[in-house]
Coordinates of C-alpha atoms in Angstrom, one line a residue:
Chain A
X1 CA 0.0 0.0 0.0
X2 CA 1.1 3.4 -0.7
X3 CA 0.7 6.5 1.5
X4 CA 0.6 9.8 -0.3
X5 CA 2.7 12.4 1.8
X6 CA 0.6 16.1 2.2
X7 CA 2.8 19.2 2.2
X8 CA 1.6 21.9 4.4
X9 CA 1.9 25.4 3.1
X10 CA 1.0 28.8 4.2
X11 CA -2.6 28.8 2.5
X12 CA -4.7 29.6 0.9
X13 CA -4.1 28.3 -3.1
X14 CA -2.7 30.9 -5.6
X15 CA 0.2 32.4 -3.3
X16 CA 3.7 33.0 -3.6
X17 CA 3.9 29.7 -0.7
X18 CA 1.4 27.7 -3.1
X19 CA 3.7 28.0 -5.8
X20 CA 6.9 27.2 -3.5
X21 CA 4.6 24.3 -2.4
X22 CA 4.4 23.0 -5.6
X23 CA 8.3 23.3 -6.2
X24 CA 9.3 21.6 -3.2
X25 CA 6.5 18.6 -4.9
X26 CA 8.8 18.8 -7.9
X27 CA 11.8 17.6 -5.8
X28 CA 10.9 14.7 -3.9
X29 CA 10.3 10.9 -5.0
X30 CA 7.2 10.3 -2.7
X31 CA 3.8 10.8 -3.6
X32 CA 2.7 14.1 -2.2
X33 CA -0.4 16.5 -1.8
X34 CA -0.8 20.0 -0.9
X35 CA -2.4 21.1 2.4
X36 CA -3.2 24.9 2.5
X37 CA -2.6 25.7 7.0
X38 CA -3.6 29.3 7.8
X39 CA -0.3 30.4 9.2
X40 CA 2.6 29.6 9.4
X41 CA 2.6 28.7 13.0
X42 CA -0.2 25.9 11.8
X43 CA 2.7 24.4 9.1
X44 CA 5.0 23.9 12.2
X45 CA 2.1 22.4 14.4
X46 CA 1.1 19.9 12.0
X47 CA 4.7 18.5 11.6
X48 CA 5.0 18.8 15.4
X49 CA 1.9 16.6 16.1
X50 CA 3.0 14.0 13.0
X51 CA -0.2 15.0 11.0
X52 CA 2.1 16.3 8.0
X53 CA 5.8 15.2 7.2
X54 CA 6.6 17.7 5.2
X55 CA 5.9 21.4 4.8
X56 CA 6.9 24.5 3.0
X57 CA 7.9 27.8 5.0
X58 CA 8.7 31.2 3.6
X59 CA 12.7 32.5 4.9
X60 CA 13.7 35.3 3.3
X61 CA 12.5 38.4 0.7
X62 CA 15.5 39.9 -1.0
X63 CA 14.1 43.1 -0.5
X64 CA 12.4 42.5 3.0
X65 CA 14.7 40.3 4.5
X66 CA 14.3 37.2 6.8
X67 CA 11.3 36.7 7.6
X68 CA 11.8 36.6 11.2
X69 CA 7.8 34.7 12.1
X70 CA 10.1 31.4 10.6
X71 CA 12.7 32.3 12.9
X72 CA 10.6 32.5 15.7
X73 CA 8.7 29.3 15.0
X74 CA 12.2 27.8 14.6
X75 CA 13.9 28.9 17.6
X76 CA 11.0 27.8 19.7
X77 CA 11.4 23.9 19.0
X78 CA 14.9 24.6 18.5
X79 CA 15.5 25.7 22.5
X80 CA 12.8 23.3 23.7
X81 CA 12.9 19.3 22.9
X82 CA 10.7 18.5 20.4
X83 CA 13.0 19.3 16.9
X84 CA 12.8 16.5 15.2
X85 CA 12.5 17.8 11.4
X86 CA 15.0 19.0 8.8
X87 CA 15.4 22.0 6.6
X88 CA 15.3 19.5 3.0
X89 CA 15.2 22.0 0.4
X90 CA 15.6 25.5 -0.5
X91 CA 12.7 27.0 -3.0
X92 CA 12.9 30.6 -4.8
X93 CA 9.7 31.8 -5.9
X94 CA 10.3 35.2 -8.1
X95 CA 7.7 37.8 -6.7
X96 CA 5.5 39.5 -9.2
X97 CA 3.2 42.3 -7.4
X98 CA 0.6 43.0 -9.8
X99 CA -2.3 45.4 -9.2
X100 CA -6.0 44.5 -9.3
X101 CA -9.2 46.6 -9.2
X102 CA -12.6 46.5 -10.6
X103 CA -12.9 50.0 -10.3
X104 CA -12.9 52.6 -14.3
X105 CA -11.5 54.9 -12.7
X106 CA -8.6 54.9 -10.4
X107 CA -9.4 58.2 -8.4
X108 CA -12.3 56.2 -7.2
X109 CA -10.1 53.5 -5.4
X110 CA -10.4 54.1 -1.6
X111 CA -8.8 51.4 -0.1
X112 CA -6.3 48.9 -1.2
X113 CA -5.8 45.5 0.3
X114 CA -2.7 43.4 0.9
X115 CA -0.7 41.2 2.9
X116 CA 1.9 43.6 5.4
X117 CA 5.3 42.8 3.9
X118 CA 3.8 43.5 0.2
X119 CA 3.4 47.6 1.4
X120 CA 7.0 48.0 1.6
X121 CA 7.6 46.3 -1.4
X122 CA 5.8 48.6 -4.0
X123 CA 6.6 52.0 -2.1
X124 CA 7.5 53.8 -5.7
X125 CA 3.6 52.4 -7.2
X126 CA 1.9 53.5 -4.1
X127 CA 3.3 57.1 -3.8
X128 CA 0.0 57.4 -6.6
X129 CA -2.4 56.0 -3.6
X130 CA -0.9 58.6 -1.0
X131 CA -4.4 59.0 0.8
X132 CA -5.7 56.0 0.2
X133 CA -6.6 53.1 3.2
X134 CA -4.2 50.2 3.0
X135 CA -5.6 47.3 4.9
X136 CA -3.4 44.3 6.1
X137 CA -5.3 41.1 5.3
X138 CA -3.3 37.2 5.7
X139 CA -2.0 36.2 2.3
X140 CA -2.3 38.4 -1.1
X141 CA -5.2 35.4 -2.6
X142 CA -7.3 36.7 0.1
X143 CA -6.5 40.7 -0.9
X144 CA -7.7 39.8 -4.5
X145 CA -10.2 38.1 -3.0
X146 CA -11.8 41.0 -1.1
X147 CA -11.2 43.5 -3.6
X148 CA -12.7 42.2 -6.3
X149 CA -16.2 41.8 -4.1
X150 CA -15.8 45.5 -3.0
X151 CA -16.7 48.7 -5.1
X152 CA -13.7 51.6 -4.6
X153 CA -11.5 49.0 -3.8
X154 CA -8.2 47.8 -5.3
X155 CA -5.4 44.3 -4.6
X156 CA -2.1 43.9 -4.8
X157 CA -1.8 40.4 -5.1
X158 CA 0.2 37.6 -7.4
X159 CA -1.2 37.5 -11.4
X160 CA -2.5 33.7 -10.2
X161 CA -4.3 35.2 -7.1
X162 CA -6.1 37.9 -9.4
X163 CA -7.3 35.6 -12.2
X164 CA -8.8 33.1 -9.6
X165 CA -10.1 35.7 -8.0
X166 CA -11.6 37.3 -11.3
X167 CA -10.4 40.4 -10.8
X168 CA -9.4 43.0 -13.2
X169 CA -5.5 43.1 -14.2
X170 CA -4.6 47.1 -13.8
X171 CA -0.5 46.9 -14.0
X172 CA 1.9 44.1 -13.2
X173 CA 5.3 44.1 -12.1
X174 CA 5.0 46.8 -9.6
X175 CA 7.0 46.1 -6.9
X176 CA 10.3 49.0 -6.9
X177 CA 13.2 46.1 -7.4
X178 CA 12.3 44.2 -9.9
X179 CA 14.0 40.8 -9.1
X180 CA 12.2 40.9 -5.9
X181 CA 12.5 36.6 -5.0
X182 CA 11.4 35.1 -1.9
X183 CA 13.5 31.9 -0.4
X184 CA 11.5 29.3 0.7
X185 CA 12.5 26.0 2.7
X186 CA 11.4 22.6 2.8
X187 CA 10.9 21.0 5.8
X188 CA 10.1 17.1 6.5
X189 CA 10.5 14.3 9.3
X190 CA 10.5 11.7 6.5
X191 CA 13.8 9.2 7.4
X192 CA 14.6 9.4 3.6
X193 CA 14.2 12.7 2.6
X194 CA 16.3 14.5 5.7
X195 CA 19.3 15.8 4.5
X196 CA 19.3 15.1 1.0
X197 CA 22.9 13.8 -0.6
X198 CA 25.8 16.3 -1.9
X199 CA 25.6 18.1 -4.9
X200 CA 28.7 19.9 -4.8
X201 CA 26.6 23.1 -4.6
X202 CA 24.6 23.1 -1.1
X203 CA 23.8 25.1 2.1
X204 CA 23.4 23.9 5.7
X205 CA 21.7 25.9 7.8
X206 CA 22.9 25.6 11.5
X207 CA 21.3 27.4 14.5
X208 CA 23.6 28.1 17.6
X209 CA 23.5 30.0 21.1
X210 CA 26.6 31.1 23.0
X211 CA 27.3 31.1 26.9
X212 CA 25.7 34.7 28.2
X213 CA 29.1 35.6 29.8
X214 CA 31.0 35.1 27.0
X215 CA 30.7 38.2 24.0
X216 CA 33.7 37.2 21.9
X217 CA 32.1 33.9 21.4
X218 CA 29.9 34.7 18.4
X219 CA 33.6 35.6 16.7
X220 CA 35.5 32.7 17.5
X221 CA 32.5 30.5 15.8
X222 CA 32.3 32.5 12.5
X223 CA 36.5 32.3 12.9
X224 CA 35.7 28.3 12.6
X225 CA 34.0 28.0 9.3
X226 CA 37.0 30.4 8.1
X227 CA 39.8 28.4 9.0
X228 CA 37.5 25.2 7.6
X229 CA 37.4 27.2 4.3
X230 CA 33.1 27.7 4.7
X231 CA 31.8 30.5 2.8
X232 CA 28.9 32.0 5.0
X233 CA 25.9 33.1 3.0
X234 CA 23.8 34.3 5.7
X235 CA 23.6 35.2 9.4
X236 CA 20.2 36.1 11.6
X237 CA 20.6 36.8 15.5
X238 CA 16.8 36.6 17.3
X239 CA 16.2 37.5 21.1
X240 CA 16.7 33.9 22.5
X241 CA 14.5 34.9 25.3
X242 CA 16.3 32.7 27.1
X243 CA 17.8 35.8 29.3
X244 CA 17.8 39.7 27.8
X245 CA 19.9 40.7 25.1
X246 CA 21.1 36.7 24.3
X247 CA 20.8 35.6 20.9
X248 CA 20.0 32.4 19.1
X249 CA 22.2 32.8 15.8
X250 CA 21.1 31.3 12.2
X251 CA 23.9 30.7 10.0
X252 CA 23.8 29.4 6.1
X253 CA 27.1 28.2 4.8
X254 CA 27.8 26.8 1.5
X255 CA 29.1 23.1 2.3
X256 CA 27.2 19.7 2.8
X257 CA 26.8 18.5 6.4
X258 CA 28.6 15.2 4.9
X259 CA 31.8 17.0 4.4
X260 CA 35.1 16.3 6.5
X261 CA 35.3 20.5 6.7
X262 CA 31.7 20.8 8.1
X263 CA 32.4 17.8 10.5
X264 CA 34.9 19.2 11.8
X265 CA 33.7 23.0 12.1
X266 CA 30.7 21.5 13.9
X267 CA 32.8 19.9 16.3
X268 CA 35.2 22.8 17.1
X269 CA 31.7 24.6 17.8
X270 CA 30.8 22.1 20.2
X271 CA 32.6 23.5 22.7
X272 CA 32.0 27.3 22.0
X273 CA 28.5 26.6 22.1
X274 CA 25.4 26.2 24.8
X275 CA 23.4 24.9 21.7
X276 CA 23.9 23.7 18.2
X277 CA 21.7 22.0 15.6
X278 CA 22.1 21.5 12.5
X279 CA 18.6 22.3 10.6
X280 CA 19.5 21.0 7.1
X281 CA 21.9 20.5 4.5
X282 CA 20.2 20.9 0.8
X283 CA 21.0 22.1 -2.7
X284 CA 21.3 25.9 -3.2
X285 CA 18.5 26.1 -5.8
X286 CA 19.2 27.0 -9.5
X287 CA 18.3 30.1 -11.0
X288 CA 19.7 31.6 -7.6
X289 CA 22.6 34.5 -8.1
X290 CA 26.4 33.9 -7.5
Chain B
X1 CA 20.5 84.4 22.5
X2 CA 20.0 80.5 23.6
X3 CA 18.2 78.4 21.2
X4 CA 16.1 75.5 22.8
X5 CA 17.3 72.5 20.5
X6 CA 14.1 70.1 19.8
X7 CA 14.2 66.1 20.1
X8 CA 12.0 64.1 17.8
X9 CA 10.4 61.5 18.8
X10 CA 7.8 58.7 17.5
X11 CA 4.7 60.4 19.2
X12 CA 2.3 60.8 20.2
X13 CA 3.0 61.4 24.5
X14 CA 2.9 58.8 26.9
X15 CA 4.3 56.0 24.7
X16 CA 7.7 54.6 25.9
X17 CA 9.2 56.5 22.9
X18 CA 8.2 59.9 24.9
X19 CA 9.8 58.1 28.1
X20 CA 13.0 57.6 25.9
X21 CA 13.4 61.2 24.6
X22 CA 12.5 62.1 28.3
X23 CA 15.5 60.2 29.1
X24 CA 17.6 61.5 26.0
X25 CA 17.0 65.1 27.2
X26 CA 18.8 64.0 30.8
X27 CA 22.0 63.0 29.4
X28 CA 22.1 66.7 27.1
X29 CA 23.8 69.6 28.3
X30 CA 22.1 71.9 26.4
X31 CA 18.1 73.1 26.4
X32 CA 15.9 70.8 24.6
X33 CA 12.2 70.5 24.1
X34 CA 10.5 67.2 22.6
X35 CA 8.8 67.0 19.5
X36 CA 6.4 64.2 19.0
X37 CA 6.4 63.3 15.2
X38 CA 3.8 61.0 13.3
X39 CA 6.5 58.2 12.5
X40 CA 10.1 56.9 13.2
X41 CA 10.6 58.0 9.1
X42 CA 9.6 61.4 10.4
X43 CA 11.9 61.3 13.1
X44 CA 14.6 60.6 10.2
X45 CA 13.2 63.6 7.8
X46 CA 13.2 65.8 10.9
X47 CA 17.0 65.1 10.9
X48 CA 17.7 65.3 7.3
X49 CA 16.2 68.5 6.5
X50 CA 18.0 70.2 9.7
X51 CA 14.5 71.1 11.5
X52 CA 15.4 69.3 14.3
X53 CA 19.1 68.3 15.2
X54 CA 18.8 65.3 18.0
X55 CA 15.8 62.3 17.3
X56 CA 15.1 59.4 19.5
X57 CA 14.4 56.2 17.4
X58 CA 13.7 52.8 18.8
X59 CA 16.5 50.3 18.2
X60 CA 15.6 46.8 19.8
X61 CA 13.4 45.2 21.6
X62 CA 14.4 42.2 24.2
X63 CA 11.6 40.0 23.3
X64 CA 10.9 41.2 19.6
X65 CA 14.7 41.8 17.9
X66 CA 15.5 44.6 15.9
X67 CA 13.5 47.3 15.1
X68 CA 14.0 46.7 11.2
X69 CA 12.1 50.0 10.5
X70 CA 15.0 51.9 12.1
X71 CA 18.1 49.9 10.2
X72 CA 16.1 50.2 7.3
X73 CA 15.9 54.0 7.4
X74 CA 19.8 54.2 8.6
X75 CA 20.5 51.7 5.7
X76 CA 18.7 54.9 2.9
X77 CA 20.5 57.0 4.3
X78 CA 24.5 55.5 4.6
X79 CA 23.8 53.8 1.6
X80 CA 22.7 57.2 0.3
X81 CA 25.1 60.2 0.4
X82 CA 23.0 62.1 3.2
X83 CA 24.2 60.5 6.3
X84 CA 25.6 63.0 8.6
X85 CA 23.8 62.8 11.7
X86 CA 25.4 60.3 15.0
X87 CA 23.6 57.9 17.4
X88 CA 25.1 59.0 20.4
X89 CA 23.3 57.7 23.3
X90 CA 21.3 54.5 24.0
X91 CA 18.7 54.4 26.4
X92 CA 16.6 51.6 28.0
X93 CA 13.0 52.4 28.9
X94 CA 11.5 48.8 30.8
X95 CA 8.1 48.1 28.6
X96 CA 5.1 47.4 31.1
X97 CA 2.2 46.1 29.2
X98 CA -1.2 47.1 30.8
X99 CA -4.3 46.0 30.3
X100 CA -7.0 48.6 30.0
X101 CA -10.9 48.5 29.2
X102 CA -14.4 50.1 30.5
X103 CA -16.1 47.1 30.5
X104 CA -17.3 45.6 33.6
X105 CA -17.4 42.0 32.4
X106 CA -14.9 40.7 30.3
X107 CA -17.0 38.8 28.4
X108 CA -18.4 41.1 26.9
X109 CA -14.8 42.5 24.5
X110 CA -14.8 41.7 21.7
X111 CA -11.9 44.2 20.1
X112 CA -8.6 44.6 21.9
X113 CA -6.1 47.7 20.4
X114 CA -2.3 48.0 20.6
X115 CA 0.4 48.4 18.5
X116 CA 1.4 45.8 15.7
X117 CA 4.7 44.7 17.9
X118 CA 2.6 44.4 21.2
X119 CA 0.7 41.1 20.5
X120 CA 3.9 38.9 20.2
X121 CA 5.2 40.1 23.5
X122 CA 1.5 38.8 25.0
X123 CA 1.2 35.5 24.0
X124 CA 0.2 33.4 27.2
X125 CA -2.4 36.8 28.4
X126 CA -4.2 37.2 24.9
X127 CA -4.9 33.4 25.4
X128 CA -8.2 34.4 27.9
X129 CA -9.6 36.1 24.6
X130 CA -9.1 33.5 21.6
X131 CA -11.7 35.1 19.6
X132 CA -11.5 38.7 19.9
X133 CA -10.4 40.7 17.4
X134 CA -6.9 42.2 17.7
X135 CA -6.8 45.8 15.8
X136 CA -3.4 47.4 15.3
X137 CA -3.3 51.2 15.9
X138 CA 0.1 53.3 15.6
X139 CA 0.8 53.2 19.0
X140 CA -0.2 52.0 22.0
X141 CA -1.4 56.0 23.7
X142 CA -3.6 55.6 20.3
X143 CA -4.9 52.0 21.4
X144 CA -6.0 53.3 25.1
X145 CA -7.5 56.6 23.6
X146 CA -9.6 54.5 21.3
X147 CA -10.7 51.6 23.6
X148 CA -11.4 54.6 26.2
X149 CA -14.0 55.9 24.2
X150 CA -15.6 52.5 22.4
X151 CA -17.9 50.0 24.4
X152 CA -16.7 46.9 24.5
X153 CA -12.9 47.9 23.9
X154 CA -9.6 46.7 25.5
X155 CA -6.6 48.5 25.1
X156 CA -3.3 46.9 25.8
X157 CA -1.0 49.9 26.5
X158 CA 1.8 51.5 29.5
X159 CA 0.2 52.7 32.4
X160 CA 1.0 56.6 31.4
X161 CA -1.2 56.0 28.3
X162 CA -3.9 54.9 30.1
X163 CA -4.5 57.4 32.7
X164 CA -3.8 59.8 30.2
X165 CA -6.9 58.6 28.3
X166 CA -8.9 58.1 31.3
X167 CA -9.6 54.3 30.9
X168 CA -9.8 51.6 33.4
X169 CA -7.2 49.3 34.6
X170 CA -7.8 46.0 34.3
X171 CA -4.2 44.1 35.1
X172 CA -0.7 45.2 34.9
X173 CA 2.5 44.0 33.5
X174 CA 0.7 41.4 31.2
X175 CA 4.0 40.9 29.1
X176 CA 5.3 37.0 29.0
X177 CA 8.6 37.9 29.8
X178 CA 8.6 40.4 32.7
X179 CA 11.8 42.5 31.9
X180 CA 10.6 42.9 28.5
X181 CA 13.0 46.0 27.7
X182 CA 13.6 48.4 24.6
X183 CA 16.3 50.0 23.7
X184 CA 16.6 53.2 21.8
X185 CA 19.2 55.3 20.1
X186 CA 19.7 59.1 20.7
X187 CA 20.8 60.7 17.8
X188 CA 22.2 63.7 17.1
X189 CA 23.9 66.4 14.4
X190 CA 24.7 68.6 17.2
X191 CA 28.6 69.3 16.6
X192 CA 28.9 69.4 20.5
X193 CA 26.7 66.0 21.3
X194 CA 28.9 63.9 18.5
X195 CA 30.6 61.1 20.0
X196 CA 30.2 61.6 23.9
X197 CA 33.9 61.3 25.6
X198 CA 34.7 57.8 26.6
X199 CA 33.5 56.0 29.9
X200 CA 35.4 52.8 30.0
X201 CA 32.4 51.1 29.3
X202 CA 31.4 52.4 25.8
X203 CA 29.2 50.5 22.8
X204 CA 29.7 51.5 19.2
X205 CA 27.5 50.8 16.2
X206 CA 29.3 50.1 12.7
X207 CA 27.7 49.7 9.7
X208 CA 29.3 48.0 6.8
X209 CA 28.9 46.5 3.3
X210 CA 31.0 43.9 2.0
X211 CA 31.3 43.1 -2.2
X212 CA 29.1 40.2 -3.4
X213 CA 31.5 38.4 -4.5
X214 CA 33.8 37.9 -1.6
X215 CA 30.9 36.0 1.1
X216 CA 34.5 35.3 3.1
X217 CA 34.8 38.8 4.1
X218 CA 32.2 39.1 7.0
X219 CA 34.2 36.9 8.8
X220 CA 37.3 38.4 7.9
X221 CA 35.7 41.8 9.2
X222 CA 34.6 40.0 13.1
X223 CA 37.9 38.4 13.0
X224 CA 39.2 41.8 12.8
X225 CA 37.3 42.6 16.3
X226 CA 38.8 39.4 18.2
X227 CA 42.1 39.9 16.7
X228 CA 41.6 43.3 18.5
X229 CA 40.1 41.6 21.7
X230 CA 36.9 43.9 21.1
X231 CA 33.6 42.5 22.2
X232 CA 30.7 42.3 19.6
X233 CA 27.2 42.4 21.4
X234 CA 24.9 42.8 18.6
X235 CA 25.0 41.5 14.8
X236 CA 22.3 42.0 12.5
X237 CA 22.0 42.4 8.6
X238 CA 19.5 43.5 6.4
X239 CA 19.2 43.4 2.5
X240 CA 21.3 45.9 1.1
X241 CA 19.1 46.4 -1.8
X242 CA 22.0 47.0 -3.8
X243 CA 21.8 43.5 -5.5
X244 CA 19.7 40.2 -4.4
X245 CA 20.9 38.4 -1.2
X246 CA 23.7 41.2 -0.3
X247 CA 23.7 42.6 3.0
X248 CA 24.5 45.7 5.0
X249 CA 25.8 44.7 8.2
X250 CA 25.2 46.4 11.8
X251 CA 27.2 45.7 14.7
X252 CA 27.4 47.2 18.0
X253 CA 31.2 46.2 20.3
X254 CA 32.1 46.8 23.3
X255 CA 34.8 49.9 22.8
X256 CA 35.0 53.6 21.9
X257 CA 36.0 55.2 18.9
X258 CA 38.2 57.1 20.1
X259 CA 40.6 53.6 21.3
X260 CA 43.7 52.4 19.4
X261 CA 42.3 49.1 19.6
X262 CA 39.1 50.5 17.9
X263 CA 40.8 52.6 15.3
X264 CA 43.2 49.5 14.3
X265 CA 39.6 47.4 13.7
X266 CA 38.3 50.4 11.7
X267 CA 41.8 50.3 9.6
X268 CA 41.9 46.7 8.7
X269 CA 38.0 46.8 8.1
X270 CA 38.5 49.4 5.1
X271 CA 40.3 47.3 3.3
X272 CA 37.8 44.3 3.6
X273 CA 34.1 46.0 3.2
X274 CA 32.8 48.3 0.0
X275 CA 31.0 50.6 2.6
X276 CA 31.8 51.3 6.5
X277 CA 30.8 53.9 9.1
X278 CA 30.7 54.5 12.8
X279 CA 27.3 55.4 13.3
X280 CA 28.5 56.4 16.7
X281 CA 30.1 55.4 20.2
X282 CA 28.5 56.6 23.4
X283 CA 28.5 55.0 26.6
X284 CA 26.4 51.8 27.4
X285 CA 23.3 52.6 29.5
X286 CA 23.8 52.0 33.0
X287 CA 21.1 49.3 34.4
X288 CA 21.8 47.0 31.2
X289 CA 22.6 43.4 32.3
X290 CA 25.6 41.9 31.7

């Protein structure tokens, strides 16, 4: 008998997480489904109570940065005892703001729905909308949604959200940096899809806390992967809450957990470290810049 | 003739941003008044155009992170060619969530205002009202003046803010985590107030780019502070904007400006990063833990 694996994704159908969802599909051998989850923090529950092995979380916006909700979720199983998944894949989804409105004539639009990190995204295309009501609503499907039910009202939302939605397409590709990409990652608890096999081209993604007393500890592990010859591709710091002003540190590095050089980084941080877990090791997804 | 120099400050009063510039205006020798403005951008335009000379932004928040608002704005502007202003004091203002509303039985609320960074930092209280609505407002003197004058409004707000609007107090200090602190910057284009002397026990925030194709160099830059034997106690990046997945650095050690030690780091740094500047060193507030 086969089982058919469900991804959970930040719902509902026609986002920029649908279409990561479907990517991450694309890169595994198992039989999968899709399962919209209304947040985030629902994608992490449903792998924590076994009710999904896999999921898709958004990471990072090239022009918003980490998205810091992932972090959060992260940190929180990370620092308690029950992480048990794996960071499996990394999925870029470009981001393509377009704008939606029913409305003939634009000085009629009087409010303007989307999700809060798409405002400061299209700050050049709304300096047109200066008086005009932005209101936050959960996902940009559900701003195309609205909008396209209300009179004076206008979406910014993905071209897939605004044809579901039946919407009228007013300008696309209005975001102010145009190569505007948001990194996705794959999580799953399946035994044979954690840590996927070297490709010569991966990340690992490693979460650590230093002792409180000890400052010059966040430079002597970064001086590890440099002497071990690890590029670092990113760095995060988040409050640990754990005591004021203490950080839990997320660091991306381009080597394979598998590698003699990541072994042994990992052990000299062993003893520089009150925590360390390795979330994943995966491919760097194509199409990303140098 | 004295002129009174004016602090900015993200208004409007009795927010813990008025108890910061209240602070701010303690450590200045000269006259000041404070000047509540409509955002932290404000507080930044203020600055640039010269009609007010010292600002009080928020920085961090013990239980929240970064203020990514604030880095963002500092990023336009050293990014930019318009960066001439200083941070040159922090100060710690202790955040003491209240919980305010006029109605007698709690049943009966069914909207609760505060600002958008207040609900995370109330997890495990907000879990007695599962289905109310939560409204952001700008701030949380806004959230108590609204719920003040709504039936069946709660406000969660400090306790200044709510007497000021007159509202009753339903439960103090409501915040998970009870030394929930934030931290803000004092900043300053008074020639007189630039880089406050050294105390011995001084903090200095550096902000630095590195070039995309070297992602070595940002350990080469914190191996510069430990080579040094300076402290780091903060790290955060943010997109640089200047290309896809390229960062601007902010770090904040444990040293003044004026030190060999620190002026060696800043040496060897040039030579490493495509961007760097000492956004200030001022002493580090007395009352922060270790």
């Amino acid at each position: 008998m086969t089982t058919t694996e469900e991804i959970a994704f930040l719902g509902p159908l026609y986002t920029y997480s649908h279409a990561a969802a479907k990517q991450y599909q694309d890169t595994l051998a198992v039989p999968t489904t899709l399962r919209p989850a209304k947040s985030i923090e629902e994608c992490f529950q449903l792998l924590d109570s076994g009710e999904v092995k896999l999921a898709v979380v958004p990471f990072e916006n090239s022009t918003n940065g980490s998205v810091v909700w992932t972090l959060d979720f992260l940190r929180q199983r990370l620092l308690g005892d029950d992480y048990f998944y794996s960071a499996t894949a990394e999925l870029l989804v470009p981001v393509s703001h377009c704008f939606f409105s029913n409305v003939s004539d634009k000085k009629d639009i009087t409010k303007i729905y989307s999700h809060p990190q798409v405002w400061g995204q299209c700050v050049e295309f709304l300096k047109q909308y200066p008086n005009v009501e932005r209101i936050d609503v959960a996902s940009t499907a559900k701003a195309a949604e609205l909008a396209a039910n209300e009179p004076n009202a206008g979406a910014i939302s993905s071209e897939m959200a605004g044809a579901a939605a039946g919407i009228k397409l007013v300008e696309t590709n209005i975001a102010d940096k145009k190569n505007n990409t948001t990194r996705f990652l794959g999580l799953s608890s399946l035994d044979d899809v954690q840590n996927p096999p070297p490709t010569k081209d991966d990340l690992s993604l490693i979460s650590f806390t230093t002792t409180h007393n000890n400052p010059g500890a966040l430079c002597a592990v970064l001086e590890e992967f440099r002497k071990h010859d690890i590029d670092l591709s990113s760095i995060n710091s988040r409050p640990s809450l754990q005591d004021s002003w203490h950080y839990i540190f997320f660091v991306e590095c381009r080597a394979h957990v598998s590698e003699e050089r990541m072994k042994n980084t990992l052990k000299a941080m062993e003893s520089i470290c009150s925590s360390l877990t390795v979330i994943g090791s995966f491919p760097r997804c194509p199409g990303r810049d140098a």
